[in-house]
PDB file of C-alpha atoms in Angstrom:
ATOM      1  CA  UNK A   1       0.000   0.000   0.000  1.00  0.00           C
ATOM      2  CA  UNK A   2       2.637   2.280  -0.698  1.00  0.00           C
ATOM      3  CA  UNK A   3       3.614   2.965   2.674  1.00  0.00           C
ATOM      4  CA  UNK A   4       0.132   4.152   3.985  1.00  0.00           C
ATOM      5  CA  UNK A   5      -0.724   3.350   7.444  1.00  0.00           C
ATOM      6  CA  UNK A   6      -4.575   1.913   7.396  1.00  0.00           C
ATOM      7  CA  UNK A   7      -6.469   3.473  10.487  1.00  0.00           C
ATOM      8  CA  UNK A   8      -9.394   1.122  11.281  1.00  0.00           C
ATOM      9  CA  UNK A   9     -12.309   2.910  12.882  1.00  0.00           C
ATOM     10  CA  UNK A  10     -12.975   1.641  16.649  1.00  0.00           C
ATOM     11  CA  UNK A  11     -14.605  -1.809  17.260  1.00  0.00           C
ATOM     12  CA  UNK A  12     -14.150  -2.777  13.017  1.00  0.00           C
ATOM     13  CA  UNK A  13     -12.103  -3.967  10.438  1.00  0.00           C
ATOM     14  CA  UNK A  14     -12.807  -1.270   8.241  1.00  0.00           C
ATOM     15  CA  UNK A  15     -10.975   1.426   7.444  1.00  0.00           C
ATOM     16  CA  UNK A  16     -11.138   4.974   9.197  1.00  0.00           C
ATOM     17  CA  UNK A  17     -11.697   7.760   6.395  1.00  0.00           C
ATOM     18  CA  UNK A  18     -11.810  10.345   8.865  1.00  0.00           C
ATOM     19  CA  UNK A  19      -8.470  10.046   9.876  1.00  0.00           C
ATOM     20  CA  UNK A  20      -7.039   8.706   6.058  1.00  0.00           C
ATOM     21  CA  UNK A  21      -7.729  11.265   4.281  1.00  0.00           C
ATOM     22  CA  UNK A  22      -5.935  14.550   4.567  1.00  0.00           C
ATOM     23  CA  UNK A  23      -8.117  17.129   5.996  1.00  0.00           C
ATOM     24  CA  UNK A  24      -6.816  20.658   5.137  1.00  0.00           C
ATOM     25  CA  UNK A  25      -6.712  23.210   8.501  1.00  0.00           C
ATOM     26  CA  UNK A  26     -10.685  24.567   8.446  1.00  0.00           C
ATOM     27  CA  UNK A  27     -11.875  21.628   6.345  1.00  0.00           C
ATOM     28  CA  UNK A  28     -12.344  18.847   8.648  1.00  0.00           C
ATOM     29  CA  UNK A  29     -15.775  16.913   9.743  1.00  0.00           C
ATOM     30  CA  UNK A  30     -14.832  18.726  13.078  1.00  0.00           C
ATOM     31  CA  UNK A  31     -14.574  22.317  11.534  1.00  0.00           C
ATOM     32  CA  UNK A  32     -17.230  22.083   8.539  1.00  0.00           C
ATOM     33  CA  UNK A  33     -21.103  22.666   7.592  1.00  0.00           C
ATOM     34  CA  UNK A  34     -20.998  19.378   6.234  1.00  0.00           C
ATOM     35  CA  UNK A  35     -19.259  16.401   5.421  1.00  0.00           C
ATOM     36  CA  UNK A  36     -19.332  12.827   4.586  1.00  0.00           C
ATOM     37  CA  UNK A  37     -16.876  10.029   3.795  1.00  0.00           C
ATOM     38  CA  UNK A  38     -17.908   6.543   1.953  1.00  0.00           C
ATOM     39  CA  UNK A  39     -15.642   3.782   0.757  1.00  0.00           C
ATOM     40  CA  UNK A  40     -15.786   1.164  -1.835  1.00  0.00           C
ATOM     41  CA  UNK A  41     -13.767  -1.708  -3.095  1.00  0.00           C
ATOM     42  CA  UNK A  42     -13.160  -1.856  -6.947  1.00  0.00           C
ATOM     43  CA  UNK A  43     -12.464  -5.011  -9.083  1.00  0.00           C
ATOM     44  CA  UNK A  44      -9.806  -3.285 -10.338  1.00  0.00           C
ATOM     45  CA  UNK A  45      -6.022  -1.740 -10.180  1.00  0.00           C
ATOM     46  CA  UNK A  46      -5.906   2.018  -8.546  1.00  0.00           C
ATOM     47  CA  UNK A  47      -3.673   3.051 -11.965  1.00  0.00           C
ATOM     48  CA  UNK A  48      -7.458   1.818 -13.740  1.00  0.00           C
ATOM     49  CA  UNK A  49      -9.661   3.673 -11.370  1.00  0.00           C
ATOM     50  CA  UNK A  50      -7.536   6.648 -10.980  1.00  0.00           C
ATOM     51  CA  UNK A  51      -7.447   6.940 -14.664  1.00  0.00           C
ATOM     52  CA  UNK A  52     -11.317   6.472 -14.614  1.00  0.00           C
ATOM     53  CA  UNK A  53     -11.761   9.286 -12.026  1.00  0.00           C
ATOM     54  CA  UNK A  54      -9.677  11.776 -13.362  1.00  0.00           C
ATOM     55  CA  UNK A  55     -11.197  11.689 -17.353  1.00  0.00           C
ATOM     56  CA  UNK A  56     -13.544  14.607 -17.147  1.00  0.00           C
ATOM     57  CA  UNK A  57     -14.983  13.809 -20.326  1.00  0.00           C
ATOM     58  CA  UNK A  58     -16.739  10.904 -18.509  1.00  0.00           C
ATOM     59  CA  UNK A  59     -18.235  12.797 -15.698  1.00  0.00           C
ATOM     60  CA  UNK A  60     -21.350  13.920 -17.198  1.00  0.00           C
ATOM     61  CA  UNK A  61     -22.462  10.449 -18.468  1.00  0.00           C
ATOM     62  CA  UNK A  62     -21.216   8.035 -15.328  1.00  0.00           C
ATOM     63  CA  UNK A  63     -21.133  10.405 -12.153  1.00  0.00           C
ATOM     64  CA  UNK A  64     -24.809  11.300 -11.478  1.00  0.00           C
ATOM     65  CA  UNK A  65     -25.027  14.862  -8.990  1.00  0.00           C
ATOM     66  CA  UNK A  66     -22.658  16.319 -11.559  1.00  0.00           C
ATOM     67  CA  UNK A  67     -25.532  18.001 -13.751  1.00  0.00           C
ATOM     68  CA  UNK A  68     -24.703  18.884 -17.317  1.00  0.00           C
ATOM     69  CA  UNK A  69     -20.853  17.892 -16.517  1.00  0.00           C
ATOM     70  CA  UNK A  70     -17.672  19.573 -15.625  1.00  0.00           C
ATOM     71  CA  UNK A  71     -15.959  21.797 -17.924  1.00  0.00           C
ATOM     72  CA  UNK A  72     -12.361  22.065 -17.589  1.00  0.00           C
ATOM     73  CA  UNK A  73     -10.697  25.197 -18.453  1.00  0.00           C
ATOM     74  CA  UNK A  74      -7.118  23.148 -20.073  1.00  0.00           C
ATOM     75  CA  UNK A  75      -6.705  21.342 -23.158  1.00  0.00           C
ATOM     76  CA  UNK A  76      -6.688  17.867 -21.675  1.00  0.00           C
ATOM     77  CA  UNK A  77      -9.664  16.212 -20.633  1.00  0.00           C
ATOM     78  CA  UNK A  78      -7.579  14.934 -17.556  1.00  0.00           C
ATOM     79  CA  UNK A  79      -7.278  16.027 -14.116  1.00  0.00           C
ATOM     80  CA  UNK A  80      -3.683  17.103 -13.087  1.00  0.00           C
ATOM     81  CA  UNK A  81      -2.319  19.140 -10.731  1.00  0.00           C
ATOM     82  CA  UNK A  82      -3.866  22.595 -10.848  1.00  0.00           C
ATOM     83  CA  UNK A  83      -6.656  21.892 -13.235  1.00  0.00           C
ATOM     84  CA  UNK A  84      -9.170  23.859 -12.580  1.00  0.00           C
ATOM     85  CA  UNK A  85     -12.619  22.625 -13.290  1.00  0.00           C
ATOM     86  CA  UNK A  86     -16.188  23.427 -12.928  1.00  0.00           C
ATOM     87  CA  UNK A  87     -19.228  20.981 -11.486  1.00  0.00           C
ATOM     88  CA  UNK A  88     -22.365  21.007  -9.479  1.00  0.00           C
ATOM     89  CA  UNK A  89     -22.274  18.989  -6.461  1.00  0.00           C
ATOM     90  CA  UNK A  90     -25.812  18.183  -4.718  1.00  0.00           C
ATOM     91  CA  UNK A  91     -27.437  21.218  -7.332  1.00  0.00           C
ATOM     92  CA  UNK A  92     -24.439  24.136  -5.882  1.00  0.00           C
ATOM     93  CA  UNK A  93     -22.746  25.132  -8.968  1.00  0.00           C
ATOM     94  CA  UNK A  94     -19.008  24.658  -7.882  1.00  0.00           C
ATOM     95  CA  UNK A  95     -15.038  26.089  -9.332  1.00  0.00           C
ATOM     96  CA  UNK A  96     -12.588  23.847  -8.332  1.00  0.00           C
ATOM     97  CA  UNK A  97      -8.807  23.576  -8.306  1.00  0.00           C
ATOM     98  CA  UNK A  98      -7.102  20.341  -8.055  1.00  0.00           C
ATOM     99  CA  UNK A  99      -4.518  20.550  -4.968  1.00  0.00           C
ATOM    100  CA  UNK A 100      -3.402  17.196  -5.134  1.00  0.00           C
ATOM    101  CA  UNK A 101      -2.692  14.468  -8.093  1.00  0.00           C
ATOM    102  CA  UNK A 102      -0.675  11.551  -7.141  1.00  0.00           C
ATOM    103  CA  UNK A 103      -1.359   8.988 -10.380  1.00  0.00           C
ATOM    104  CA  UNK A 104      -2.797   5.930  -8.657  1.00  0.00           C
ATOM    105  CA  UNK A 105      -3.168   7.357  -5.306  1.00  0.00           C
ATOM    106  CA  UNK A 106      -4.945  10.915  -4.333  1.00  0.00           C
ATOM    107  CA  UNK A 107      -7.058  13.272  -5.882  1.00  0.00           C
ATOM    108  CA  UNK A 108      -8.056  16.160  -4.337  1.00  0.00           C
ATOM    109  CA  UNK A 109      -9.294  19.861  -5.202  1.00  0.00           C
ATOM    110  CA  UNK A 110     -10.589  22.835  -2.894  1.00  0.00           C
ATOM    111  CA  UNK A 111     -13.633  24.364  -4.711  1.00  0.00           C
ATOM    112  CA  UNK A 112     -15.872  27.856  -4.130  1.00  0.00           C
ATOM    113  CA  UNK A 113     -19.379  28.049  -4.908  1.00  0.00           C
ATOM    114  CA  UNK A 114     -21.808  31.005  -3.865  1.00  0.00           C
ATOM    115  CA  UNK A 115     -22.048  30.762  -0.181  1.00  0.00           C
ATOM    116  CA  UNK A 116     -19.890  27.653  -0.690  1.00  0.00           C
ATOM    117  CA  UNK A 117     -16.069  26.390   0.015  1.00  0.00           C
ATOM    118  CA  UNK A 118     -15.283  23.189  -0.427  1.00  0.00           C
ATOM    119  CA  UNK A 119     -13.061  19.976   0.000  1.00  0.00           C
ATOM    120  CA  UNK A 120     -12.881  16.739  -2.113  1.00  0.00           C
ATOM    121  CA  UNK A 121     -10.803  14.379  -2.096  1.00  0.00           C
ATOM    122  CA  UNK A 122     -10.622  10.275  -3.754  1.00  0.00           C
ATOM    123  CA  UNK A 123      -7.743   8.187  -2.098  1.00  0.00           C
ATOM    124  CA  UNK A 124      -6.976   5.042  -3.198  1.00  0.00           C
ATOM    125  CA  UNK A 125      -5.439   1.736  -1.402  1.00  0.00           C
ATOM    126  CA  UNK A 126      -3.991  -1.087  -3.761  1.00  0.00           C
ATOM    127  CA  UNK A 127      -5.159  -4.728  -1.892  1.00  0.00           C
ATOM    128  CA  UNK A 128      -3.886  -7.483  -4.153  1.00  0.00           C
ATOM    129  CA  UNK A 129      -5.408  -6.442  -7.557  1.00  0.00           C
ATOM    130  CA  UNK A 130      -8.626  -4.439  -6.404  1.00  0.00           C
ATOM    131  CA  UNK A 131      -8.491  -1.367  -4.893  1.00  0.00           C
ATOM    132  CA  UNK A 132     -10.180   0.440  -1.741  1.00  0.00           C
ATOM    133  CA  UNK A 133     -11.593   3.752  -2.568  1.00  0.00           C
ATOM    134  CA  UNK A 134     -12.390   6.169   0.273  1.00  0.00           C
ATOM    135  CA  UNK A 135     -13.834   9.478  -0.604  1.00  0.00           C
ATOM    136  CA  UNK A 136     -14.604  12.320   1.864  1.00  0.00           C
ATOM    137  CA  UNK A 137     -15.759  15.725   1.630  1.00  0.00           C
ATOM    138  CA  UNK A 138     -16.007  18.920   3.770  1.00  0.00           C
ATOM    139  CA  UNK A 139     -18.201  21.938   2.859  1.00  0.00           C
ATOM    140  CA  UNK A 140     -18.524  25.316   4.647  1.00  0.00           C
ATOM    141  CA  UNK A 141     -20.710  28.231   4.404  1.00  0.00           C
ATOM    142  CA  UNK A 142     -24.156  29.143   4.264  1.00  0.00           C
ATOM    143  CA  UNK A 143     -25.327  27.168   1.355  1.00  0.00           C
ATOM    144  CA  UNK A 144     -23.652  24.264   2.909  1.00  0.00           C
ATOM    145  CA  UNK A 145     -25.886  24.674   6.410  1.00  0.00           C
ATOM    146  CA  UNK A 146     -29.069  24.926   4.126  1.00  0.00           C
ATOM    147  CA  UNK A 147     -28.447  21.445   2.666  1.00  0.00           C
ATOM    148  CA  UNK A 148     -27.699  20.168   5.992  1.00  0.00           C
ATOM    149  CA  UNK A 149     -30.543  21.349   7.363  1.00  0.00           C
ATOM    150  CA  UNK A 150     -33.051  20.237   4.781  1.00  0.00           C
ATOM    151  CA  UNK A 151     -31.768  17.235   4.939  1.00  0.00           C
ATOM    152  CA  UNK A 152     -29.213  16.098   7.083  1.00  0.00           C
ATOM    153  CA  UNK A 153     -27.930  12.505   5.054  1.00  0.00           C
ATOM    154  CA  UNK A 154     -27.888  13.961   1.993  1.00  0.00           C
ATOM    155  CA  UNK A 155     -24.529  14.319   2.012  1.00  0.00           C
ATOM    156  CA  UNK A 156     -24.271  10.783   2.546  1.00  0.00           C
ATOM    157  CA  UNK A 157     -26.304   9.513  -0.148  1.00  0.00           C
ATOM    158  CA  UNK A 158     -24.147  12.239  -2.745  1.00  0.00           C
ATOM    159  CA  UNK A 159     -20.367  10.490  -1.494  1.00  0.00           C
ATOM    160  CA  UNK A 160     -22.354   7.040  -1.913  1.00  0.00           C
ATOM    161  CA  UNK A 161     -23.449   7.655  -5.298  1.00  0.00           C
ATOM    162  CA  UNK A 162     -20.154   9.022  -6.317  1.00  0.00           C
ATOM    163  CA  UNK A 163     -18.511   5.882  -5.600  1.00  0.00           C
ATOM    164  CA  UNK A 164     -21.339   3.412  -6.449  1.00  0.00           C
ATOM    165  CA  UNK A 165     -20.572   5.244 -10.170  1.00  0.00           C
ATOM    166  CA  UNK A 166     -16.627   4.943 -10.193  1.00  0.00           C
ATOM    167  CA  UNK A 167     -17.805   1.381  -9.494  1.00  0.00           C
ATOM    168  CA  UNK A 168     -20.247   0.905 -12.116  1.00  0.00           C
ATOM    169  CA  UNK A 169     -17.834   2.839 -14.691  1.00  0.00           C
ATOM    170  CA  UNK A 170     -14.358   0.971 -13.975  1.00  0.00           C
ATOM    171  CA  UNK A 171     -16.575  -2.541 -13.542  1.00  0.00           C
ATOM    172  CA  UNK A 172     -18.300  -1.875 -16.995  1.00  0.00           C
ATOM    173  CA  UNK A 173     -21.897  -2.637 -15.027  1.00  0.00           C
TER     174      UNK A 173
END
């Protein structure tokens, strides 16, 4: 696994996203709005599914909560290091920059929507020829209380469906 230390949340074998993924200062589940973190396990190497999650030309047909699609403002239709991007997330129109790009490993970006700053990040754990996917994010801001408010899991059910699509799309279901 690269070196990465697997935290297992209290009482289970599973691992702890909280404390996984990195959580920039302000960002997280302690200091946001709102926040979830899901996990997944993919039939599949984390060079496949990073390559899956980072091809933005994809997003509009196999990520559902992403309306009409990102639109990235570089040539290449992949995610790098300092793309910048935009998407809705949960019906918030969202900019984002990607922060961090390690090929096979992390993805994350910071983005700003009205009323709106954000955190997402994918991280990815190699275990013998699939690969664990934990995904978090962290949301602050007024338009982030709304949503919790009006519905306090549906933050949950967004990071679920996320990953239930990487799934779908690296799995060919």
């Amino acid at each position: 696994m690269g070196g990465t230390t697997v935290f297992h949340a209290p009482g289970t074998d599973k691992p702890d996203g909280r404390r996984l993924l990195h959580w920039p200062i302000g960002f997280s589940p302690d200091f946001s709005d709102l926040w979830a973190v899901g996990e997944t396990r993919i039939g599949a190497e984390p060079e496949t599914v990073f390559a899956s999650l980072t091809d933005l030309c994809t997003w509009a047909r196999d990520f559902t909560e992403t309306g009409d699609g990102p639109a990235a403002d570089t040539g290449s239709t992949g995610l790098r290091a300092d793309s910048e991007f935009s998407y809705r997330l949960g019906g918030l129109a969202v900019r984002a920059r990607v922060g961090e790009c390690s090929p096979g490993s992390r993805l994350a970006w910071f983005g700003q929507g009205i009323d709106l700053a954000l955190y997402q990040e994918w991280l990815l754990l190699a275990q013998g020829g699939r690969t664990l996917v934990l995904m978090g994010f962290a949301a602050r801001g007024s338009a982030a209380i709304a949503h919790r408010e009006a519905d306090p899991a549906r933050a949950r059910r967004i990071v679920d469906r996320w990953l239930a699509c990487l799934k779908a799309r690296v799995e060919g279901a």
